[in-house]
Amino acid sequence: MKGKGKKSEQENFHVPPKIRTAVHDAYKQLVEEDDYAAWQTKLGDNKLKVSSEVNKATTQAVKQFVKGLYHDVQDGILQTAVARYFESVAQKEHKEKTGKIEQHKAKMLHYSRRKRKLQWRMAMVEKKTGWDEAKKRRISNALELCYMSSEEENNSDDETFLKTKPLSWRSEEYTKILEELDTKYERSMSNRSKRQMLKRVKGDMPSMRPKPIVKKEHEWVFAQ
């Protein structure tokens, strides 16, 4: 109970704005300019504290820095200010880490979706009975991820759909061939697969992706 009372007492300390600012400035200078180690907020799955052994040197230096500016600051107020700032650093790191993980997941989902689309287009080339072998080889050779339209997932109240962004540098001939392959694939799908497939809508805004390096054998892929 005694320890709990001490914690509650610290939580109730009012920290003046000047002390909060001093703690922030002290930590920033010590880490960025004076080569002190940044606080570690986690070790594996375990949360660390501002008073953890690995953080003691930096924490003590922050306190000394602030005391050098404000000699009369109470130890309880300073301890509370440092602890609160440590928590804000931990929360920021958690948000950044979580955001990066979600960005990576979205990026991998986008890549795998485009990869599957490329694979079905390759398969449909072989099933095009109206194309001779030379045309099939020419088209198969030019089916690359970097020539595919960008897609972004959109959510509305009624449905989730993919909005494609047109590539202004892609030739009309190449785009029409891709549309043929997509139509052939959709016709080959079962009704169940069609229901599960996300609807694709052509967007009005063109993609800002730069034009890839033109390979000699792929010149027909690009608009003249």
PDB file of N, CA and C in Angstrom, residues 98-166:
ATOM      1  N   THR A  98       3.848   0.347 -34.803  1.00  0.00           N
ATOM      2  CA  THR A  98       2.563  -0.194 -35.261  1.00  0.00           C
ATOM      3  C   THR A  98       2.239   0.306 -36.660  1.00  0.00           C
ATOM      4  N   GLY A  99       2.505   1.601 -36.891  1.00  0.00           N
ATOM      5  CA  GLY A  99       2.243   2.179 -38.215  1.00  0.00           C
ATOM      6  C   GLY A  99       3.090   1.534 -39.292  1.00  0.00           C
ATOM      7  N   LYS A 100       4.355   1.282 -38.989  1.00  0.00           N
ATOM      8  CA  LYS A 100       5.257   0.652 -39.961  1.00  0.00           C
ATOM      9  C   LYS A 100       4.815  -0.773 -40.273  1.00  0.00           C
ATOM     10  N   ILE A 101       4.366  -1.487 -39.247  1.00  0.00           N
ATOM     11  CA  ILE A 101       3.893  -2.860 -39.450  1.00  0.00           C
ATOM     12  C   ILE A 101       2.667  -2.863 -40.351  1.00  0.00           C
ATOM     13  N   GLU A 102       1.730  -1.937 -40.080  1.00  0.00           N
ATOM     14  CA  GLU A 102       0.513  -1.864 -40.896  1.00  0.00           C
ATOM     15  C   GLU A 102       0.837  -1.454 -42.330  1.00  0.00           C
ATOM     16  N   GLN A 103       1.789  -0.525 -42.485  1.00  0.00           N
ATOM     17  CA  GLN A 103       2.206  -0.110 -43.831  1.00  0.00           C
ATOM     18  C   GLN A 103       2.828  -1.285 -44.584  1.00  0.00           C
ATOM     19  N   HIS A 104       3.637  -2.061 -43.874  1.00  0.00           N
ATOM     20  CA  HIS A 104       4.276  -3.224 -44.497  1.00  0.00           C
ATOM     21  C   HIS A 104       3.226  -4.256 -44.911  1.00  0.00           C
ATOM     22  N   LYS A 105       2.250  -4.495 -44.043  1.00  0.00           N
ATOM     23  CA  LYS A 105       1.177  -5.452 -44.364  1.00  0.00           C
ATOM     24  C   LYS A 105       0.405  -5.006 -45.603  1.00  0.00           C
ATOM     25  N   ALA A 106       0.084  -3.707 -45.653  1.00  0.00           N
ATOM     26  CA  ALA A 106      -0.668  -3.166 -46.791  1.00  0.00           C
ATOM     27  C   ALA A 106       0.162  -3.276 -48.070  1.00  0.00           C
ATOM     28  N   LYS A 107       1.453  -2.996 -47.952  1.00  0.00           N
ATOM     29  CA  LYS A 107       2.350  -3.069 -49.111  1.00  0.00           C
ATOM     30  C   LYS A 107       2.446  -4.496 -49.634  1.00  0.00           C
ATOM     31  N   MET A 108       2.584  -5.473 -48.722  1.00  0.00           N
ATOM     32  CA  MET A 108       2.689  -6.880 -49.123  1.00  0.00           C
ATOM     33  C   MET A 108       1.373  -7.390 -49.709  1.00  0.00           C
ATOM     34  N   LEU A 109       0.242  -6.916 -49.153  1.00  0.00           N
ATOM     35  CA  LEU A 109      -1.065  -7.300 -49.692  1.00  0.00           C
ATOM     36  C   LEU A 109      -1.219  -6.767 -51.106  1.00  0.00           C
ATOM     37  N   HIS A 110      -0.817  -5.516 -51.314  1.00  0.00           N
ATOM     38  CA  HIS A 110      -0.883  -4.890 -52.635  1.00  0.00           C
ATOM     39  C   HIS A 110       0.005  -5.644 -53.624  1.00  0.00           C
ATOM     40  N   TYR A 111       1.211  -6.011 -53.191  1.00  0.00           N
ATOM     41  CA  TYR A 111       2.144  -6.733 -54.059  1.00  0.00           C
ATOM     42  C   TYR A 111       1.598  -8.113 -54.422  1.00  0.00           C
ATOM     43  N   SER A 112       1.088  -8.851 -53.436  1.00  0.00           N
ATOM     44  CA  SER A 112       0.594 -10.203 -53.701  1.00  0.00           C
ATOM     45  C   SER A 112      -0.629 -10.173 -54.617  1.00  0.00           C
ATOM     46  N   ARG A 113      -1.465  -9.136 -54.473  1.00  0.00           N
ATOM     47  CA  ARG A 113      -2.644  -8.991 -55.329  1.00  0.00           C
ATOM     48  C   ARG A 113      -2.225  -8.761 -56.783  1.00  0.00           C
ATOM     49  N   ARG A 114      -1.248  -7.882 -56.984  1.00  0.00           N
ATOM     50  CA  ARG A 114      -0.755  -7.601 -58.342  1.00  0.00           C
ATOM     51  C   ARG A 114      -0.020  -8.808 -58.921  1.00  0.00           C
ATOM     52  N   LYS A 115       0.692  -9.543 -58.053  1.00  0.00           N
ATOM     53  CA  LYS A 115       1.412 -10.733 -58.494  1.00  0.00           C
ATOM     54  C   LYS A 115       0.437 -11.799 -58.993  1.00  0.00           C
ATOM     55  N   ARG A 116      -0.651 -12.000 -58.259  1.00  0.00           N
ATOM     56  CA  ARG A 116      -1.667 -12.968 -58.682  1.00  0.00           C
ATOM     57  C   ARG A 116      -2.298 -12.541 -60.005  1.00  0.00           C
ATOM     58  N   LYS A 117      -2.537 -11.244 -60.130  1.00  0.00           N
ATOM     59  CA  LYS A 117      -3.128 -10.716 -61.360  1.00  0.00           C
ATOM     60  C   LYS A 117      -2.199 -10.963 -62.546  1.00  0.00           C
ATOM     61  N   LEU A 118      -0.916 -10.764 -62.335  1.00  0.00           N
ATOM     62  CA  LEU A 118       0.074 -11.010 -63.389  1.00  0.00           C
ATOM     63  C   LEU A 118       0.088 -12.486 -63.773  1.00  0.00           C
ATOM     64  N   GLN A 119      -0.009 -13.361 -62.783  1.00  0.00           N
ATOM     65  CA  GLN A 119       0.015 -14.805 -63.033  1.00  0.00           C
ATOM     66  C   GLN A 119      -1.198 -15.260 -63.834  1.00  0.00           C
ATOM     67  N   TRP A 120      -2.393 -14.695 -63.500  1.00  0.00           N
ATOM     68  CA  TRP A 120      -3.563 -15.120 -64.266  1.00  0.00           C
ATOM     69  C   TRP A 120      -3.511 -14.574 -65.688  1.00  0.00           C
ATOM     70  N   ARG A 121      -2.931 -13.413 -65.875  1.00  0.00           N
ATOM     71  CA  ARG A 121      -2.789 -12.877 -67.230  1.00  0.00           C
ATOM     72  C   ARG A 121      -1.852 -13.760 -68.061  1.00  0.00           C
ATOM     73  N   MET A 122      -0.774 -14.212 -67.434  1.00  0.00           N
ATOM     74  CA  MET A 122       0.152 -15.117 -68.121  1.00  0.00           C
ATOM     75  C   MET A 122      -0.567 -16.396 -68.535  1.00  0.00           C
ATOM     76  N   ALA A 123      -1.398 -16.915 -67.638  1.00  0.00           N
ATOM     77  CA  ALA A 123      -2.133 -18.148 -67.932  1.00  0.00           C
ATOM     78  C   ALA A 123      -3.128 -17.934 -69.064  1.00  0.00           C
ATOM     79  N   MET A 124      -3.760 -16.763 -69.116  1.00  0.00           N
ATOM     80  CA  MET A 124      -4.755 -16.480 -70.144  1.00  0.00           C
ATOM     81  C   MET A 124      -4.123 -16.322 -71.530  1.00  0.00           C
ATOM     82  N   VAL A 125      -2.865 -15.874 -71.574  1.00  0.00           N
ATOM     83  CA  VAL A 125      -2.178 -15.758 -72.867  1.00  0.00           C
ATOM     84  C   VAL A 125      -2.167 -17.107 -73.572  1.00  0.00           C
ATOM     85  N   GLU A 126      -1.846 -18.163 -72.820  1.00  0.00           N
ATOM     86  CA  GLU A 126      -1.773 -19.507 -73.396  1.00  0.00           C
ATOM     87  C   GLU A 126      -3.129 -20.014 -73.864  1.00  0.00           C
ATOM     88  N   LYS A 127      -4.199 -19.471 -73.303  1.00  0.00           N
ATOM     89  CA  LYS A 127      -5.542 -19.925 -73.655  1.00  0.00           C
ATOM     90  C   LYS A 127      -6.178 -19.113 -74.781  1.00  0.00           C
ATOM     91  N   LYS A 128      -5.461 -18.103 -75.266  1.00  0.00           N
ATOM     92  CA  LYS A 128      -5.995 -17.289 -76.369  1.00  0.00           C
ATOM     93  C   LYS A 128      -5.795 -18.048 -77.682  1.00  0.00           C
ATOM     94  N   THR A 129      -6.866 -18.670 -78.141  1.00  0.00           N
ATOM     95  CA  THR A 129      -6.781 -19.507 -79.353  1.00  0.00           C
ATOM     96  C   THR A 129      -6.602 -18.683 -80.626  1.00  0.00           C
ATOM     97  N   GLY A 130      -6.987 -17.421 -80.584  1.00  0.00           N
ATOM     98  CA  GLY A 130      -6.871 -16.582 -81.780  1.00  0.00           C
ATOM     99  C   GLY A 130      -5.483 -15.985 -81.989  1.00  0.00           C
ATOM    100  N   TRP A 131      -4.554 -16.198 -81.055  1.00  0.00           N
ATOM    101  CA  TRP A 131      -3.210 -15.647 -81.175  1.00  0.00           C
ATOM    102  C   TRP A 131      -2.228 -16.731 -81.601  1.00  0.00           C
ATOM    103  N   ASP A 132      -1.354 -16.406 -82.537  1.00  0.00           N
ATOM    104  CA  ASP A 132      -0.328 -17.386 -82.911  1.00  0.00           C
ATOM    105  C   ASP A 132       0.782 -17.386 -81.861  1.00  0.00           C
ATOM    106  N   GLU A 133       1.706 -18.337 -81.973  1.00  0.00           N
ATOM    107  CA  GLU A 133       2.754 -18.506 -80.964  1.00  0.00           C
ATOM    108  C   GLU A 133       3.671 -17.284 -80.866  1.00  0.00           C
ATOM    109  N   ALA A 134       3.934 -16.636 -81.993  1.00  0.00           N
ATOM    110  CA  ALA A 134       4.813 -15.459 -81.992  1.00  0.00           C
ATOM    111  C   ALA A 134       4.179 -14.327 -81.180  1.00  0.00           C
ATOM    112  N   LYS A 135       2.872 -14.126 -81.363  1.00  0.00           N
ATOM    113  CA  LYS A 135       2.170 -13.065 -80.624  1.00  0.00           C
ATOM    114  C   LYS A 135       2.127 -13.395 -79.137  1.00  0.00           C
ATOM    115  N   LYS A 136       1.907 -14.672 -78.816  1.00  0.00           N
ATOM    116  CA  LYS A 136       1.861 -15.079 -77.416  1.00  0.00           C
ATOM    117  C   LYS A 136       3.195 -14.822 -76.732  1.00  0.00           C
ATOM    118  N   ARG A 137       4.290 -15.153 -77.430  1.00  0.00           N
ATOM    119  CA  ARG A 137       5.621 -14.926 -76.862  1.00  0.00           C
ATOM    120  C   ARG A 137       5.873 -13.436 -76.662  1.00  0.00           C
ATOM    121  N   ARG A 138       5.469 -12.642 -77.638  1.00  0.00           N
ATOM    122  CA  ARG A 138       5.667 -11.185 -77.563  1.00  0.00           C
ATOM    123  C   ARG A 138       4.940 -10.587 -76.377  1.00  0.00           C
ATOM    124  N   ILE A 139       3.693 -11.044 -76.154  1.00  0.00           N
ATOM    125  CA  ILE A 139       2.887 -10.508 -75.062  1.00  0.00           C
ATOM    126  C   ILE A 139       3.362 -11.044 -73.718  1.00  0.00           C
ATOM    127  N   SER A 140       3.632 -12.334 -73.623  1.00  0.00           N
ATOM    128  CA  SER A 140       4.120 -12.930 -72.371  1.00  0.00           C
ATOM    129  C   SER A 140       5.399 -12.254 -71.917  1.00  0.00           C
ATOM    130  N   ASN A 141       6.267 -11.966 -72.871  1.00  0.00           N
ATOM    131  CA  ASN A 141       7.544 -11.327 -72.568  1.00  0.00           C
ATOM    132  C   ASN A 141       7.368  -9.918 -72.003  1.00  0.00           C
ATOM    133  N   ALA A 142       6.249  -9.286 -72.359  1.00  0.00           N
ATOM    134  CA  ALA A 142       6.017  -7.894 -71.935  1.00  0.00           C
ATOM    135  C   ALA A 142       5.105  -7.780 -70.710  1.00  0.00           C
ATOM    136  N   LEU A 143       4.716  -8.916 -70.137  1.00  0.00           N
ATOM    137  CA  LEU A 143       3.882  -8.868 -68.939  1.00  0.00           C
ATOM    138  C   LEU A 143       4.782  -8.738 -67.715  1.00  0.00           C
ATOM    139  N   GLU A 144       4.890  -7.541 -67.203  1.00  0.00           N
ATOM    140  CA  GLU A 144       5.738  -7.267 -66.041  1.00  0.00           C
ATOM    141  C   GLU A 144       4.981  -6.405 -65.038  1.00  0.00           C
ATOM    142  N   LEU A 145       5.315  -6.580 -63.760  1.00  0.00           N
ATOM    143  CA  LEU A 145       4.649  -5.827 -62.699  1.00  0.00           C
ATOM    144  C   LEU A 145       4.778  -4.313 -62.877  1.00  0.00           C
ATOM    145  N   CYS A 146       5.944  -3.881 -63.361  1.00  0.00           N
ATOM    146  CA  CYS A 146       6.176  -2.433 -63.476  1.00  0.00           C
ATOM    147  C   CYS A 146       5.303  -1.776 -64.537  1.00  0.00           C
ATOM    148  N   TYR A 147       4.654  -2.576 -65.411  1.00  0.00           N
ATOM    149  CA  TYR A 147       3.771  -2.023 -66.442  1.00  0.00           C
ATOM    150  C   TYR A 147       2.302  -2.060 -66.010  1.00  0.00           C
ATOM    151  N   MET A 148       2.045  -2.606 -64.817  1.00  0.00           N
ATOM    152  CA  MET A 148       0.669  -2.753 -64.343  1.00  0.00           C
ATOM    153  C   MET A 148       0.195  -1.499 -63.618  1.00  0.00           C
ATOM    154  N   SER A 149      -1.070  -1.197 -63.750  1.00  0.00           N
ATOM    155  CA  SER A 149      -1.656  -0.023 -63.100  1.00  0.00           C
ATOM    156  C   SER A 149      -1.585  -0.151 -61.583  1.00  0.00           C
ATOM    157  N   SER A 150      -1.437   0.983 -60.928  1.00  0.00           N
ATOM    158  CA  SER A 150      -1.492   1.010 -59.466  1.00  0.00           C
ATOM    159  C   SER A 150      -2.944   0.861 -59.038  1.00  0.00           C
ATOM    160  N   GLU A 151      -3.144   0.263 -57.866  1.00  0.00           N
ATOM    161  CA  GLU A 151      -4.495   0.087 -57.333  1.00  0.00           C
ATOM    162  C   GLU A 151      -4.510   0.512 -55.866  1.00  0.00           C
ATOM    163  N   GLU A 152      -5.599   1.103 -55.456  1.00  0.00           N
ATOM    164  CA  GLU A 152      -5.762   1.429 -54.033  1.00  0.00           C
ATOM    165  C   GLU A 152      -7.125   0.962 -53.575  1.00  0.00           C
ATOM    166  N   GLU A 153      -7.152   0.431 -52.344  1.00  0.00           N
ATOM    167  CA  GLU A 153      -8.400  -0.101 -51.805  1.00  0.00           C
ATOM    168  C   GLU A 153      -9.255   1.030 -51.262  1.00  0.00           C
ATOM    169  N   ASN A 154     -10.539   1.003 -51.620  1.00  0.00           N
ATOM    170  CA  ASN A 154     -11.483   2.020 -51.150  1.00  0.00           C
ATOM    171  C   ASN A 154     -12.627   1.339 -50.409  1.00  0.00           C
ATOM    172  N   ASN A 155     -13.045   1.951 -49.321  1.00  0.00           N
ATOM    173  CA  ASN A 155     -14.154   1.404 -48.535  1.00  0.00           C
ATOM    174  C   ASN A 155     -15.289   2.412 -48.470  1.00  0.00           C
ATOM    175  N   SER A 156     -16.457   1.946 -48.833  1.00  0.00           N
ATOM    176  CA  SER A 156     -17.657   2.772 -48.710  1.00  0.00           C
ATOM    177  C   SER A 156     -18.622   2.068 -47.766  1.00  0.00           C
ATOM    178  N   ASP A 157     -19.768   2.669 -47.530  1.00  0.00           N
ATOM    179  CA  ASP A 157     -20.748   2.050 -46.639  1.00  0.00           C
ATOM    180  C   ASP A 157     -21.283   0.743 -47.207  1.00  0.00           C
ATOM    181  N   ASP A 158     -21.306   0.649 -48.539  1.00  0.00           N
ATOM    182  CA  ASP A 158     -21.931  -0.513 -49.174  1.00  0.00           C
ATOM    183  C   ASP A 158     -20.936  -1.615 -49.548  1.00  0.00           C
ATOM    184  N   GLU A 159     -19.723  -1.234 -49.964  1.00  0.00           N
ATOM    185  CA  GLU A 159     -18.793  -2.244 -50.458  1.00  0.00           C
ATOM    186  C   GLU A 159     -17.351  -1.762 -50.397  1.00  0.00           C
ATOM    187  N   THR A 160     -16.460  -2.735 -50.577  1.00  0.00           N
ATOM    188  CA  THR A 160     -15.038  -2.439 -50.707  1.00  0.00           C
ATOM    189  C   THR A 160     -14.656  -2.715 -52.154  1.00  0.00           C
ATOM    190  N   PHE A 161     -13.916  -1.794 -52.765  1.00  0.00           N
ATOM    191  CA  PHE A 161     -13.539  -1.991 -54.162  1.00  0.00           C
ATOM    192  C   PHE A 161     -12.130  -1.450 -54.388  1.00  0.00           C
ATOM    193  N   LEU A 162     -11.541  -1.842 -55.513  1.00  0.00           N
ATOM    194  CA  LEU A 162     -10.210  -1.381 -55.887  1.00  0.00           C
ATOM    195  C   LEU A 162     -10.334  -0.316 -56.970  1.00  0.00           C
ATOM    196  N   LYS A 163      -9.688   0.800 -56.749  1.00  0.00           N
ATOM    197  CA  LYS A 163      -9.692   1.864 -57.750  1.00  0.00           C
ATOM    198  C   LYS A 163      -8.341   1.863 -58.458  1.00  0.00           C
ATOM    199  N   THR A 164      -8.354   1.659 -59.760  1.00  0.00           N
ATOM    200  CA  THR A 164      -7.107   1.633 -60.522  1.00  0.00           C
ATOM    201  C   THR A 164      -6.741   3.039 -60.981  1.00  0.00           C
ATOM    202  N   LYS A 165      -5.434   3.280 -61.054  1.00  0.00           N
ATOM    203  CA  LYS A 165      -4.937   4.582 -61.504  1.00  0.00           C
ATOM    204  C   LYS A 165      -4.302   4.406 -62.878  1.00  0.00           C
ATOM    205  N   PRO A 166      -4.884   4.996 -63.921  1.00  0.00           N
ATOM    206  CA  PRO A 166      -4.360   4.850 -65.281  1.00  0.00           C
ATOM    207  C   PRO A 166      -2.910   5.332 -65.389  1.00  0.00           C
TER     208      PRO A 166
END
